[in-house]
mmCIF file of C-alpha atoms in Angstrom:
data_model
loop_
_atom_site.group_PDB
_atom_site.id
_atom_site.type_symbol
_atom_site.label_atom_id
_atom_site.label_comp_id
_atom_site.label_asym_id
_atom_site.label_seq_id
_atom_site.Cartn_x
_atom_site.Cartn_y
_atom_site.Cartn_z
ATOM 1 C CA MET E 1 -0.030 0.098 -0.031
ATOM 2 C CA GLU E 2 1.340 3.329 -0.942
ATOM 3 C CA ASN E 3 1.332 6.118 1.569
ATOM 4 C CA GLU E 4 0.765 3.674 4.355
ATOM 5 C CA PHE E 5 0.996 6.194 7.112
ATOM 6 C CA PHE E 6 -1.271 8.881 5.472
ATOM 7 C CA TRP E 7 -2.682 9.670 8.841
ATOM 8 C CA ASN E 8 0.719 11.283 9.677
ATOM 9 C CA ASP E 9 0.120 14.104 7.140
ATOM 10 C CA PHE E 10 -0.664 17.094 9.147
ATOM 11 C CA LYS E 11 -1.345 18.987 5.977
ATOM 12 C CA LEU E 12 -4.194 16.740 4.972
ATOM 13 C CA LYS E 13 -6.820 18.624 3.269
ATOM 14 C CA GLN E 14 -10.064 18.434 5.022
ATOM 15 C CA PRO E 15 -13.104 17.616 2.688
ATOM 16 C CA PRO E 16 -16.020 20.139 2.809
ATOM 17 C CA LEU E 17 -18.306 19.537 5.642
ATOM 18 C CA VAL E 18 -21.634 19.145 3.724
ATOM 19 C CA THR E 19 -24.700 17.126 4.493
ATOM 20 C CA LEU E 20 -26.982 14.825 2.466
ATOM 21 C CA LEU E 21 -30.444 13.548 3.055
ATOM 22 C CA VAL E 22 -30.788 10.000 4.141
ATOM 23 C CA LYS E 23 -33.793 7.833 5.005
ATOM 24 C CA ASP E 24 -32.425 6.418 8.275
ATOM 25 C CA THR E 25 -30.727 8.425 10.956
ATOM 26 C CA GLY E 26 -31.070 6.109 13.927
ATOM 27 C CA PHE E 27 -27.380 5.405 13.993
ATOM 28 C CA ALA E 28 -26.486 9.090 14.455
ATOM 29 C CA LYS E 29 -27.487 8.898 18.066
ATOM 30 C CA ASN E 30 -24.690 6.588 19.033
ATOM 31 C CA VAL E 31 -22.234 8.561 17.123
ATOM 32 C CA PHE E 32 -23.240 11.662 18.931
ATOM 33 C CA VAL E 33 -23.039 9.966 22.319
ATOM 34 C CA VAL E 34 -19.574 8.457 21.937
ATOM 35 C CA ILE E 35 -18.195 11.627 20.437
ATOM 36 C CA ASN E 36 -19.730 13.836 23.306
ATOM 37 C CA ARG E 37 -18.423 11.336 25.948
ATOM 38 C CA PHE E 38 -14.818 11.553 24.589
ATOM 39 C CA LEU E 39 -14.960 15.384 24.485
ATOM 40 C CA GLN E 40 -16.111 15.416 28.103
ATOM 41 C CA GLN E 41 -13.108 13.247 28.983
ATOM 42 C CA LEU E 42 -10.747 15.768 27.202
ATOM 43 C CA SER E 43 -11.968 18.418 29.876
ATOM 44 C CA GLU E 44 -11.267 16.282 32.868
ATOM 45 C CA PRO E 45 -8.466 16.919 35.227
ATOM 46 C CA ASP E 46 -6.119 14.456 33.791
ATOM 47 C CA ALA E 47 -6.208 16.265 30.356
ATOM 48 C CA LYS E 48 -5.288 19.519 32.199
ATOM 49 C CA ASP E 49 -2.454 17.711 34.017
ATOM 50 C CA PHE E 50 -1.219 16.448 30.628
ATOM 51 C CA GLU E 51 -1.107 20.027 29.257
ATOM 52 C CA GLU E 52 0.643 21.398 32.280
ATOM 53 C CA THR E 53 3.308 18.652 32.413
ATOM 54 C CA ALA E 54 3.875 19.007 28.663
ATOM 55 C CA ALA E 55 4.580 22.672 29.153
ATOM 56 C CA MET E 56 7.061 21.933 31.966
ATOM 57 C CA ILE E 57 8.949 19.472 29.724
ATOM 58 C CA GLY E 58 9.158 22.329 27.083
ATOM 59 C CA ARG E 59 10.501 24.711 29.765
ATOM 60 C CA LEU E 60 13.017 22.177 31.053
ATOM 61 C CA MET E 61 14.246 21.490 27.614
ATOM 62 C CA ALA E 62 14.783 25.045 26.850
ATOM 63 C CA ARG E 63 16.576 25.774 29.964
ATOM 64 C CA ARG E 64 19.170 22.869 29.589
ATOM 65 C CA LYS E 65 19.520 22.682 25.750
ATOM 66 C CA ASN E 66 22.992 24.368 25.817
ATOM 67 C CA SER E 67 24.313 22.021 28.623
ATOM 68 C CA PHE E 68 22.824 18.839 27.500
ATOM 69 C CA ARG E 69 22.650 19.204 23.553
ATOM 70 C CA ASN E 70 25.173 16.523 22.787
ATOM 71 C CA MET E 71 23.687 13.908 25.125
ATOM 72 C CA PRO E 72 21.540 11.136 23.321
ATOM 73 C CA GLY E 73 18.972 11.028 26.070
ATOM 74 C CA PHE E 74 18.367 14.842 25.856
ATOM 75 C CA ARG E 75 17.785 14.420 22.067
ATOM 76 C CA SER E 76 15.055 12.122 23.057
ATOM 77 C CA VAL E 77 13.637 14.796 25.196
ATOM 78 C CA CYS E 78 13.768 17.167 22.344
ATOM 79 C CA LYS E 79 11.895 14.603 20.106
ATOM 80 C CA LEU E 80 9.266 14.238 22.958
ATOM 81 C CA ASN E 81 8.792 18.091 23.160
ATOM 82 C CA ALA E 82 8.257 18.161 19.326
ATOM 83 C CA ALA E 83 5.660 15.368 19.494
ATOM 84 C CA LEU E 84 3.825 17.257 22.216
ATOM 85 C CA CYS E 85 3.767 20.435 20.186
ATOM 86 C CA ARG E 86 2.672 18.419 17.197
ATOM 87 C CA LEU E 87 -0.127 16.997 19.254
ATOM 88 C CA LEU E 88 -1.193 20.524 20.054
ATOM 89 C CA ARG E 89 -1.355 21.455 16.487
ATOM 90 C CA LEU E 90 -3.572 18.484 15.784
ATOM 91 C CA ASP E 91 -6.463 19.877 17.727
ATOM 92 C CA LEU E 92 -8.679 16.774 17.717
ATOM 93 C CA ALA E 93 -11.234 18.324 19.885
ATOM 94 C CA ARG E 94 -11.921 21.150 17.284
ATOM 95 C CA ASP E 95 -12.611 18.653 14.476
ATOM 96 C CA LEU E 96 -14.914 16.416 16.790
ATOM 97 C CA LYS E 97 -16.915 19.429 17.754
ATOM 98 C CA ASN E 98 -17.470 20.698 14.204
ATOM 99 C CA PHE E 99 -18.439 17.114 13.080
ATOM 100 C CA ARG E 100 -20.793 16.718 16.084
ATOM 101 C CA GLY E 101 -22.420 20.065 15.294
ATOM 102 C CA VAL E 102 -23.756 18.917 11.874
ATOM 103 C CA LEU E 103 -25.306 15.715 13.156
ATOM 104 C CA PRO E 104 -29.152 15.699 13.170
ATOM 105 C CA ASP E 105 -30.988 16.757 16.360
ATOM 106 C CA VAL E 106 -33.695 14.074 15.989
ATOM 107 C CA CYS E 107 -32.309 10.705 15.305
ATOM 108 C CA ASP E 108 -34.987 8.085 14.390
ATOM 109 C CA GLU E 109 -35.054 4.991 12.298
ATOM 110 C CA ASP E 110 -38.321 5.897 10.587
ATOM 111 C CA LEU E 111 -37.384 9.581 10.047
ATOM 112 C CA GLY E 112 -34.987 10.923 7.401
ATOM 113 C CA GLY E 113 -32.596 13.707 7.870
ATOM 114 C CA ALA E 114 -29.374 15.417 6.765
ATOM 115 C CA MET E 115 -26.208 13.677 7.549
ATOM 116 C CA PRO E 116 -22.560 14.465 6.966
ATOM 117 C CA THR E 117 -20.883 12.737 4.159
ATOM 118 C CA ARG E 118 -18.663 9.577 4.473
ATOM 119 C CA SER E 119 -15.607 11.695 3.428
ATOM 120 C CA SER E 120 -16.113 13.831 6.482
ATOM 121 C CA PHE E 121 -16.535 10.865 8.721
ATOM 122 C CA GLU E 122 -13.340 9.172 7.239
ATOM 123 C CA PHE E 123 -11.471 12.492 8.021
ATOM 124 C CA ILE E 124 -12.528 12.214 11.644
ATOM 125 C CA LEU E 125 -11.261 8.567 11.777
ATOM 126 C CA VAL E 126 -7.880 9.667 10.293
ATOM 127 C CA ARG E 127 -7.538 12.362 12.771
ATOM 128 C CA LEU E 128 -8.056 9.693 15.417
ATOM 129 C CA LEU E 129 -5.369 7.520 13.995
ATOM 130 C CA GLY E 130 -3.006 10.388 14.154
ATOM 131 C CA PHE E 131 -3.874 11.205 17.666
ATOM 132 C CA TYR E 132 -3.435 7.590 18.651
ATOM 133 C CA HIS E 133 -0.057 7.004 16.947
ATOM 134 C CA LEU E 134 1.277 10.467 18.060
ATOM 135 C CA HIS E 135 0.710 9.259 21.679
ATOM 136 C CA GLU E 136 2.596 5.994 20.815
ATOM 137 C CA ARG E 137 5.406 8.184 19.611
ATOM 138 C CA ILE E 138 5.312 10.098 22.909
ATOM 139 C CA ARG E 139 5.523 7.068 24.984
ATOM 140 C CA GLU E 140 8.576 5.725 22.981
ATOM 141 C CA CYS E 141 10.428 9.019 23.500
ATOM 142 C CA CYS E 142 9.630 8.783 27.231
ATOM 143 C CA LEU E 143 11.180 5.380 27.588
ATOM 144 C CA SER E 144 14.183 6.321 25.765
ATOM 145 C CA ALA E 145 14.753 9.507 27.713
ATOM 146 C CA ALA E 146 13.920 7.998 31.014
ATOM 147 C CA ALA E 147 16.337 5.096 30.579
ATOM 148 C CA TYR E 148 19.183 7.571 29.911
ATOM 149 C CA PHE E 149 18.632 10.013 32.610
ATOM 150 C CA THR E 150 18.197 7.187 35.168
ATOM 151 C CA GLN E 151 21.651 6.291 34.688
ATOM 152 C CA LEU E 152 22.778 9.974 35.212
ATOM 153 C CA LEU E 153 20.846 9.943 38.467
ATOM 154 C CA ARG E 154 22.782 6.861 39.683
ATOM 155 C CA ASN E 155 25.942 8.850 39.157
ATOM 156 C CA ASN E 156 24.681 11.818 41.042
ATOM 157 C CA PHE E 157 24.739 14.027 37.823
ATOM 158 C CA PHE E 158 22.627 17.102 37.924
ATOM 159 C CA MET E 159 20.446 15.613 40.725
ATOM 160 C CA ASP E 160 17.842 18.267 41.077
ATOM 161 C CA PHE E 161 17.283 18.771 37.372
ATOM 162 C CA THR E 162 17.310 15.064 36.542
ATOM 163 C CA THR E 163 14.916 14.145 39.375
ATOM 164 C CA LEU E 164 12.416 16.768 38.158
ATOM 165 C CA LEU E 165 12.791 15.715 34.496
ATOM 166 C CA ILE E 166 12.342 12.066 35.181
ATOM 167 C CA ALA E 167 9.095 12.808 37.250
ATOM 168 C CA ALA E 168 7.688 14.941 34.496
ATOM 169 C CA ILE E 169 8.465 12.222 31.901
ATOM 170 C CA ALA E 170 6.834 9.485 34.022
ATOM 171 C CA LYS E 171 3.769 11.527 34.441
ATOM 172 C CA ILE E 172 3.409 12.363 30.807
ATOM 173 C CA SER E 173 3.845 8.667 29.797
ATOM 174 C CA LYS E 174 1.162 7.586 32.098
ATOM 175 C CA LEU E 175 -1.421 10.419 30.969
ATOM 176 C CA SER E 176 -0.518 9.605 27.358
ATOM 177 C CA SER E 177 -1.397 6.018 27.906
ATOM 178 C CA LEU E 178 -4.882 7.145 29.311
ATOM 179 C CA GLN E 179 -5.565 9.347 26.365
ATOM 180 C CA ALA E 180 -4.355 6.802 23.849
ATOM 181 C CA GLY E 181 -6.697 4.258 25.397
ATOM 182 C CA LYS E 182 -9.612 6.588 25.230
ATOM 183 C CA SER E 183 -8.987 7.512 21.557
ATOM 184 C CA ALA E 184 -8.695 3.627 20.629
ATOM 185 C CA ILE E 185 -12.038 3.036 22.377
ATOM 186 C CA LEU E 186 -13.736 5.950 20.483
ATOM 187 C CA TYR E 187 -12.159 4.643 17.177
ATOM 188 C CA ASN E 188 -13.452 1.108 17.673
ATOM 189 C CA LYS E 189 -16.912 2.515 18.345
ATOM 190 C CA LEU E 190 -17.019 4.751 15.280
ATOM 191 C CA ARG E 191 -15.253 2.513 12.818
ATOM 192 C CA PRO E 192 -18.307 0.063 12.207
ATOM 193 C CA GLN E 193 -20.543 3.072 11.419
ATOM 194 C CA ILE E 194 -18.589 4.120 8.401
ATOM 195 C CA ALA E 195 -20.917 2.121 6.003
ATOM 196 C CA ASN E 196 -24.079 4.187 7.233
ATOM 197 C CA PHE E 197 -22.946 7.571 6.098
ATOM 198 C CA PRO E 198 -23.821 8.566 2.542
ATOM 199 C CA GLN E 199 -21.067 8.742 0.102
ATOM 200 C CA VAL E 200 -20.528 10.987 -3.036
ATOM 201 C CA GLU E 201 -19.078 8.850 -5.639
ATOM 202 C CA LYS E 202 -17.091 11.620 -7.484
ATOM 203 C CA HIS E 203 -15.553 13.063 -4.198
ATOM 204 C CA LYS E 204 -13.859 10.369 -2.121
ATOM 205 C CA PHE E 205 -11.626 11.229 0.779
ATOM 206 C CA LEU E 206 -9.532 7.972 0.826
ATOM 207 C CA ALA E 207 -7.723 6.704 -2.331
ATOM 208 C CA GLU E 208 -8.166 3.173 -3.548
ATOM 209 C CA ASN E 209 -4.892 2.121 -2.155
ATOM 210 C CA GLN E 210 -5.622 3.419 1.196
ATOM 211 C CA GLU E 211 -7.596 1.590 3.976
ATOM 212 C CA LEU E 212 -8.467 2.315 7.570
ATOM 213 C CA PRO E 213 -7.614 -0.363 10.165
ATOM 214 C CA ALA E 214 -10.529 -2.294 11.586
ATOM 215 C CA ARG E 215 -9.575 -1.968 15.104
ATOM 216 C CA LEU E 216 -7.131 -0.235 17.430
ATOM 217 C CA GLU E 217 -5.652 -1.883 20.519
ATOM 218 C CA PRO E 218 -5.484 0.246 23.703
ATOM 219 C CA PRO E 219 -1.806 0.505 24.963
ATOM 220 C CA THR E 220 -0.627 -1.858 27.531
ATOM 221 C CA ARG E 221 1.946 -1.203 30.252
ATOM 222 C CA THR E 222 5.221 -2.977 30.103
ATOM 223 C CA ASN E 223 5.976 -5.435 32.960
ATOM 224 C CA ASN E 224 9.337 -4.651 34.488
ATOM 225 C CA GLN E 225 9.032 -7.744 36.577
ATOM 226 C CA THR E 226 9.572 -10.076 33.684
ATOM 227 C CA GLN E 227 13.410 -9.452 33.372
ATOM 228 C CA LYS E 228 13.746 -9.730 37.223
ATOM 229 C CA ASP E 229 12.003 -13.053 37.163
ATOM 230 C CA GLU E 230 14.229 -14.386 34.357
ATOM 231 C CA THR E 231 17.383 -13.407 35.968
ATOM 232 C CA PRO E 232 18.865 -16.162 38.147
ATOM 233 C CA ASP E 233 19.661 -15.203 41.706
ATOM 234 C CA ILE E 234 22.353 -16.346 44.153
ATOM 235 C CA VAL E 235 21.322 -19.587 45.664
ATOM 236 C CA LEU E 236 21.892 -19.557 49.485
ATOM 237 C CA ILE E 237 21.470 -22.727 51.489
ATOM 238 C CA PRO E 238 18.975 -22.057 54.378
ATOM 239 C CA LYS E 239 19.986 -22.903 57.832
ATOM 240 C CA LYS E 240 17.856 -25.095 60.138
ATOM 241 C CA VAL E 241 16.131 -23.059 62.751
ATOM 242 C CA VAL E 242 15.122 -24.831 65.895
ATOM 243 C CA THR E 243 12.427 -23.168 67.947
ATOM 244 C CA LYS E 244 11.894 -23.020 71.515
ATOM 245 C CA VAL E 245 9.088 -25.401 71.604
ATOM 246 C CA GLU E 246 11.138 -28.039 69.841
ATOM 247 C CA LYS E 247 13.961 -27.462 72.380
ATOM 248 C CA ALA E 248 11.493 -28.024 75.172
ATOM 249 C CA LYS E 249 10.269 -31.359 73.673
ATOM 250 C CA LEU E 250 13.717 -32.641 73.289
ATOM 251 C CA LEU E 251 14.588 -31.797 76.983
ATOM 252 C CA ALA E 252 11.364 -33.546 78.084
ATOM 253 C CA LYS E 253 12.307 -36.671 76.279
ATOM 254 C CA SER E 254 15.897 -36.636 77.589
ATOM 255 C CA ASP E 255 16.904 -38.802 80.579
ATOM 256 C CA VAL E 256 16.670 -37.194 84.025
ATOM 257 C CA GLY E 257 19.975 -36.583 85.563
ATOM 258 C CA THR E 258 22.572 -34.019 86.314
ATOM 259 C CA ILE E 259 22.506 -31.347 83.562
ATOM 260 C CA ILE E 260 25.994 -30.490 82.394
ATOM 261 C CA ALA E 261 26.394 -27.520 80.201
ATOM 262 C CA ARG E 262 28.385 -28.324 77.084
ATOM 263 C CA LYS E 263 29.107 -26.160 74.232
ATOM 264 C CA GLU E 264 27.849 -27.800 71.176
ATOM 265 C CA THR E 265 28.883 -26.936 67.707
ATOM 266 C CA PRO E 266 25.691 -26.350 65.528
ATOM 267 C CA VAL E 267 25.201 -28.846 62.785
ATOM 268 C CA GLN E 268 25.858 -27.241 59.436
ATOM 269 C CA ASP E 269 25.598 -28.569 56.055
ATOM 270 C CA THR E 270 28.914 -29.253 54.364
ATOM 271 C CA LYS E 271 27.693 -27.511 51.252
ATOM 272 C CA LYS E 272 28.814 -23.994 50.862
ATOM 273 C CA PRO E 273 26.877 -21.496 48.719
ATOM 274 C CA THR E 274 28.280 -21.470 45.153
ATOM 275 C CA PHE E 275 28.678 -18.315 43.070
ATOM 276 C CA ASN E 276 26.582 -18.275 39.728
ATOM 277 C CA GLU E 277 28.182 -16.114 36.958
ATOM 278 C CA ASN E 278 24.622 -15.649 35.456
ATOM 279 C CA VAL E 279 23.777 -13.274 38.266
ATOM 280 C CA LEU E 280 25.942 -10.632 36.505
ATOM 281 C CA ALA E 281 24.011 -11.057 33.038
ATOM 282 C CA THR E 282 22.899 -7.428 32.978
ATOM 283 C CA VAL E 283 23.893 -4.022 34.232
ATOM 284 C CA ALA E 284 20.818 -4.172 36.510
ATOM 285 C CA ASP E 285 22.051 -7.403 37.966
ATOM 286 C CA ALA E 286 25.606 -6.012 38.613
ATOM 287 C CA GLN E 287 24.060 -3.065 40.440
ATOM 288 C CA LYS E 288 21.944 -5.349 42.596
ATOM 289 C CA PHE E 289 25.096 -7.594 43.324
ATOM 290 C CA ILE E 290 27.137 -4.475 44.303
ATOM 291 C CA GLU E 291 24.420 -3.319 46.614
ATOM 292 C CA ARG E 292 23.858 -6.714 48.277
ATOM 293 C CA GLU E 293 27.581 -7.315 48.701
ATOM 294 C CA SER E 294 28.251 -3.889 50.081
ATOM 295 C CA GLN E 295 25.584 -4.395 52.776
ATOM 296 C CA ALA E 296 27.039 -7.747 53.677
ATOM 297 C CA ARG E 297 30.710 -6.468 53.887
ATOM 298 C CA LYS E 298 29.654 -3.961 56.515
ATOM 299 C CA LEU E 299 28.976 -6.855 59.018
ATOM 300 C CA ASN E 300 31.728 -8.046 61.220
ATOM 301 C CA PRO E 301 32.648 -10.604 60.436
ATOM 302 C CA PRO E 302 30.938 -10.916 56.997
ATOM 303 C CA PRO E 303 28.598 -13.934 56.667
ATOM 304 C CA GLU E 304 29.361 -16.905 54.477
ATOM 305 C CA SER E 305 26.796 -15.733 51.838
ATOM 306 C CA CYS E 306 29.127 -12.640 51.223
ATOM 307 C CA PHE E 307 31.047 -13.846 48.154
ATOM 308 C CA THR E 308 33.448 -10.849 48.242
ATOM 309 C CA ARG E 309 34.450 -11.121 51.873
ATOM 310 C CA LYS E 310 38.004 -12.060 50.789
ATOM 311 C CA ILE E 311 38.486 -9.235 48.390
ATOM 312 C CA ALA E 312 40.417 -6.398 49.866
ATOM 313 C CA LYS E 313 38.599 -3.085 50.651
ATOM 314 C CA HIS E 314 40.594 -0.992 48.107
ATOM 315 C CA GLU E 315 40.075 -3.460 45.363
ATOM 316 C CA TRP E 316 36.273 -3.577 45.956
ATOM 317 C CA LEU E 317 36.090 0.208 46.008
ATOM 318 C CA ALA E 318 38.220 0.410 42.864
ATOM 319 C CA ALA E 319 35.908 -2.213 41.059
ATOM 320 C CA GLN E 320 32.833 -0.120 41.934
ATOM 321 C CA THR E 321 34.369 3.204 40.830
ATOM 322 C CA MET E 322 35.501 1.725 37.528
ATOM 323 C CA PHE E 323 31.939 0.216 36.817
ATOM 324 C CA ASN E 324 30.068 3.402 37.529
ATOM 325 C CA ARG E 325 32.561 5.520 35.630
ATOM 326 C CA LYS E 326 32.273 3.530 32.489
ATOM 327 C CA LEU E 327 28.534 2.743 32.901
ATOM 328 C CA SER E 328 27.177 6.000 31.301
ATOM 329 C CA LYS E 329 29.302 5.769 28.075
ATOM 330 C CA GLU E 330 30.173 2.014 27.676
ATOM 331 C CA PRO E 331 27.728 -0.078 29.870
ATOM 332 C CA GLU E 332 28.536 -3.440 28.138
ATOM 333 C CA LYS E 333 32.315 -2.867 28.581
ATOM 334 C CA ALA E 334 31.792 -1.940 32.171
ATOM 335 C CA LEU E 335 29.825 -5.065 32.849
ATOM 336 C CA ASN E 336 32.316 -7.287 31.149
ATOM 337 C CA ILE E 337 35.295 -5.891 33.124
ATOM 338 C CA PHE E 338 33.511 -6.050 36.482
ATOM 339 C CA ARG E 339 32.310 -9.642 35.746
ATOM 340 C CA LYS E 340 35.862 -10.739 34.958
ATOM 341 C CA PHE E 341 37.212 -9.195 38.064
ATOM 342 C CA ILE E 342 34.617 -10.932 40.353
ATOM 343 C CA VAL E 343 35.083 -14.130 38.729
ATOM 344 C CA SER E 344 38.869 -13.984 39.038
ATOM 345 C CA LYS E 345 38.719 -13.155 42.733
ATOM 346 C CA ILE E 346 35.939 -15.583 43.748
ATOM 347 C CA LYS E 347 36.912 -18.722 41.809
#
């Protein structure tokens, strides 16, 4: 199909909004109701929060465009701001209000009336497609920018600005998913009604090689727990815990006699916890490993579950410094060097 993404043309010429007489106008009531409900949702507090957060992202981008202009994550913020400005130019609410205004006041299956043409209705559906896919572009830019600035936040880089920017990006991504879901619901309710609108044979809005999708799927949130579940963790052998009740039962069954206090060594399993290299498969796994080992090394003495207890303090600090320094520029190289260092010291 040529011009597959024709909905992305913001200079798309709108067909003249004219009406034709039809014999059956009963379906127009459902069209009016769903459009009116969607317009009411655009005036809810969530929509106002979306506009305010979008304006904040634009101000943050303008304030730091000279400091962060060469950073790939900041370029994602610039693309996000451009998509938000393009969404403002789209003005879907204006087109829906104009189309709703030409629908008949009295809708009855037995009464005829004037209805807008199919070309005008198809133009509304195309604008809904542009609104839906533009929000999809906004969420992609949010994920790209958030992933980059989260790494800067871990390195204490521009803490105040980075924290505020990540919070604004997270909020705009959440509100964008809500608006995209509402537009998908409206599109799915309007799309089956396209055959009921009168069509002018000589004036068609869509070309022969263009076709509207039959259905739009509401956006689904990504589950960050999947990667965590797939990552193997360090296997630790649990110690057997003897409760006070079990101790009392053992004493009751013992032979009555003179009790002599003896120091008994607790029975421990001969198996020691083994280190699994797969726990350092990703950068997130390495960061969790560093945090867990640092907490265990603070104990005196470090427990058996602390794999880095035999590594000298200055070597452990040097390994962390090297990992964090190379993480922002070369994350894969930082992970490989850190993994080789840990394996060489433990095994």
